Amino acid sequence: IGCSYGWFEKFAIKNECKEIIGIEPEEKLFYEAQREVPKARFKIGSALKINEKNKMFDQVVMFDVIEHIPKNTEMKALKEIRRVLKTGGKLIISTDYDWWLAKIMDPAWYFGHRHYSKENLKSMFSKNKFKIEQIEVRGRYFEMIGTILLYIFKWVFKSEIPFKKFFDAKKDQEFLKNKPGFVTIFVKATKV
């Protein structure tokens, strides 16, 4: 959900996913995803309105999306995801973590970009009858610096950040090390 230009669908197909459907609300990104990943299917929709049958999916992923849906609609989104997941199906999300330094270093936070605590997410998932299997926070300083540079270069200079490969490698190291972070929270849950 919120597939953007299809980066995750491309990754999933490359890793032998049998079938994947990307859901994207923005038409421009929807068409770009179709061009980028012709082996995946894409549909226009959102976390609040998934145009699929009940109990359709084994797994739903939503990376860095929940903080972008309208404020106070998170419960509605989780209810809609629950509707399309099979019993025992998995939901995996990532979102910005509610830690003071992560927030003040996120330029979008000053304009209403939301960050979530473990307790907040646990409560939302529990109320929607999801059992959390794993919850962890990853990403550290390179993730924060990379985000700041992304905003500056994307919006001011209309270009990619310099040394992108270097920052991507450092960010990957931060996420993959078995070391707690403070930038991004990941939740893996099962529909019960």
XYZ file of C-alpha atoms in Angstrom:
192
model
C 0.000 0.000 0.000
C 1.440 3.323 -1.061
C 3.719 1.656 -3.600
C 5.024 4.882 -5.143
C 6.949 4.030 -8.340
C 7.073 0.291 -7.538
C 10.442 -0.063 -5.777
C 9.201 -2.797 -3.409
C 7.324 -4.646 -6.162
C 10.520 -4.694 -8.228
C 12.430 -6.103 -5.233
C 9.720 -8.724 -4.537
C 9.603 -9.969 -8.132
C 13.396 -10.088 -8.309
C 13.246 -12.308 -5.198
C 10.708 -14.683 -6.799
C 7.447 -13.389 -5.339
C 4.724 -15.231 -7.261
C 2.159 -12.444 -7.315
C 2.117 -8.870 -6.050
C -0.319 -5.993 -6.317
C 0.778 -2.428 -5.644
C -1.798 0.079 -4.399
C -1.066 3.770 -5.072
C -3.330 6.833 -4.735
C -1.362 9.170 -7.027
C -2.018 8.611 -10.740
C 1.422 9.825 -11.856
C 3.190 7.333 -9.564
C 0.699 4.588 -10.494
C 1.581 4.904 -14.189
C 5.289 5.163 -13.415
C 5.080 1.946 -11.365
C 3.348 0.155 -14.247
C 6.186 1.185 -16.586
C 8.938 0.327 -14.086
C 7.604 -3.085 -13.026
C 5.535 -4.671 -15.810
C 5.460 -8.075 -14.057
C 3.499 -6.648 -11.089
C -0.110 -5.525 -11.036
C -0.985 -2.033 -9.828
C -4.254 -0.456 -8.769
C -5.250 3.033 -7.814
C -6.377 3.110 -4.206
C -5.220 3.964 -0.719
C -4.914 2.504 2.757
C -8.400 3.880 3.422
C -10.001 2.313 0.326
C -8.450 -0.889 -1.011
C -10.342 -2.011 -4.092
C -10.035 -5.726 -3.390
C -12.243 -8.504 -2.041
C -12.339 -9.514 1.623
C -9.625 -11.946 2.722
C -7.697 -11.569 -0.538
C -4.075 -11.266 0.638
C -1.577 -13.400 2.521
C 0.499 -10.339 3.367
C 0.212 -6.550 3.246
C 3.194 -4.215 3.503
C 3.000 -0.499 4.112
C 6.386 1.208 4.288
C 6.454 4.845 5.390
C 2.795 5.416 4.542
C 0.724 5.515 7.731
C 2.183 8.890 8.720
C 0.984 10.364 5.405
C -2.676 9.364 5.497
C -5.015 11.992 6.974
C -4.551 12.473 10.702
C -6.785 10.279 12.878
C -7.552 7.827 10.051
C -4.975 5.237 11.118
C -7.629 3.033 12.756
C -9.740 3.134 9.585
C -6.680 2.118 7.519
C -5.898 -0.817 9.826
C -9.537 -1.914 9.663
C -9.426 -1.820 5.858
C -6.170 -3.786 5.806
C -7.686 -6.321 8.186
C -10.632 -6.690 5.799
C -8.431 -7.658 2.825
C -6.048 -9.926 4.790
C -6.707 -13.624 5.146
C -6.947 -14.983 8.696
C -3.355 -15.553 9.790
C -2.156 -13.057 7.183
C 0.785 -10.784 7.946
C 0.940 -7.006 8.080
C 4.331 -5.309 8.004
C 4.660 -1.560 8.381
C 7.384 0.963 8.926
C 6.964 4.544 10.041
C 8.841 7.323 11.770
C 9.664 6.677 15.409
C 8.537 9.060 18.135
C 11.853 10.066 19.660
C 12.726 13.688 20.342
C 15.921 13.830 18.255
C 14.362 11.963 15.334
C 11.488 14.447 15.338
C 13.507 17.659 15.550
C 15.853 16.384 12.819
C 12.899 15.636 10.505
C 12.099 18.851 8.593
C 8.605 17.558 7.744
C 7.763 17.115 11.451
C 7.463 20.905 11.756
C 4.654 20.770 9.178
C 2.657 17.951 10.790
C 4.535 14.810 9.708
C 3.663 12.247 12.391
C 5.958 9.979 14.410
C 4.681 6.953 16.382
C 5.694 5.333 19.662
C 5.745 1.593 20.319
C 2.865 2.000 22.764
C 0.746 3.926 20.252
C 1.246 1.318 17.524
C 0.678 -1.586 19.917
C -2.633 -0.040 20.968
C -3.789 0.570 17.378
C -2.864 -2.956 16.282
C -4.471 -4.564 19.329
C -7.753 -2.670 18.834
C -7.850 -3.974 15.249
C -7.231 -7.578 16.325
C -3.653 -7.892 15.126
C -1.141 -9.829 17.195
C 2.273 -8.169 17.095
C 5.036 -10.680 16.408
C 7.919 -8.261 16.204
C 8.440 -4.569 16.834
C 11.805 -2.874 16.582
C 13.351 0.499 15.975
C 16.220 0.847 13.510
C 18.141 3.599 11.752
C 20.491 6.036 13.379
C 22.512 9.135 12.494
C 23.110 8.446 8.798
C 19.366 7.924 8.344
C 18.635 11.309 9.959
C 21.341 13.141 8.004
C 20.228 11.453 4.780
C 16.640 12.604 5.355
C 17.710 16.206 5.889
C 19.875 16.116 2.754
C 17.045 14.503 0.781
C 14.697 17.376 1.593
C 17.305 20.030 0.843
C 18.411 18.549 -2.480
C 14.959 17.414 -3.622
C 13.140 20.680 -2.912
C 15.845 23.343 -3.153
C 18.263 22.010 -5.766
C 15.831 19.638 -7.555
C 18.480 16.931 -7.649
C 19.655 13.755 -5.963
C 21.755 14.095 -2.818
C 25.513 14.066 -3.362
C 27.282 10.895 -2.274
C 23.967 8.998 -2.441
C 25.627 5.567 -2.734
C 27.755 6.319 0.322
C 24.727 7.404 2.393
C 22.619 4.457 1.188
C 25.370 2.015 2.202
C 25.745 3.645 5.637
C 21.964 3.683 6.171
C 21.756 0.004 5.188
C 24.459 -0.800 7.740
C 22.488 1.023 10.442
C 19.316 -0.883 9.612
C 20.934 -4.290 9.256
C 23.118 -4.262 12.350
C 21.492 -5.912 15.318
C 21.677 -2.621 17.156
C 18.674 -0.561 18.296
C 17.993 2.633 16.434
C 15.851 5.709 16.960
C 14.555 6.789 13.543
C 12.222 4.166 12.013
C 9.917 1.715 13.764
C 8.975 -1.592 12.127
C 6.006 -3.726 13.118
C 5.230 -7.255 11.956
C 1.790 -8.498 13.010
C -0.667 -11.298 12.287
C -4.409 -11.008 11.741
C -6.084 -13.100 14.443
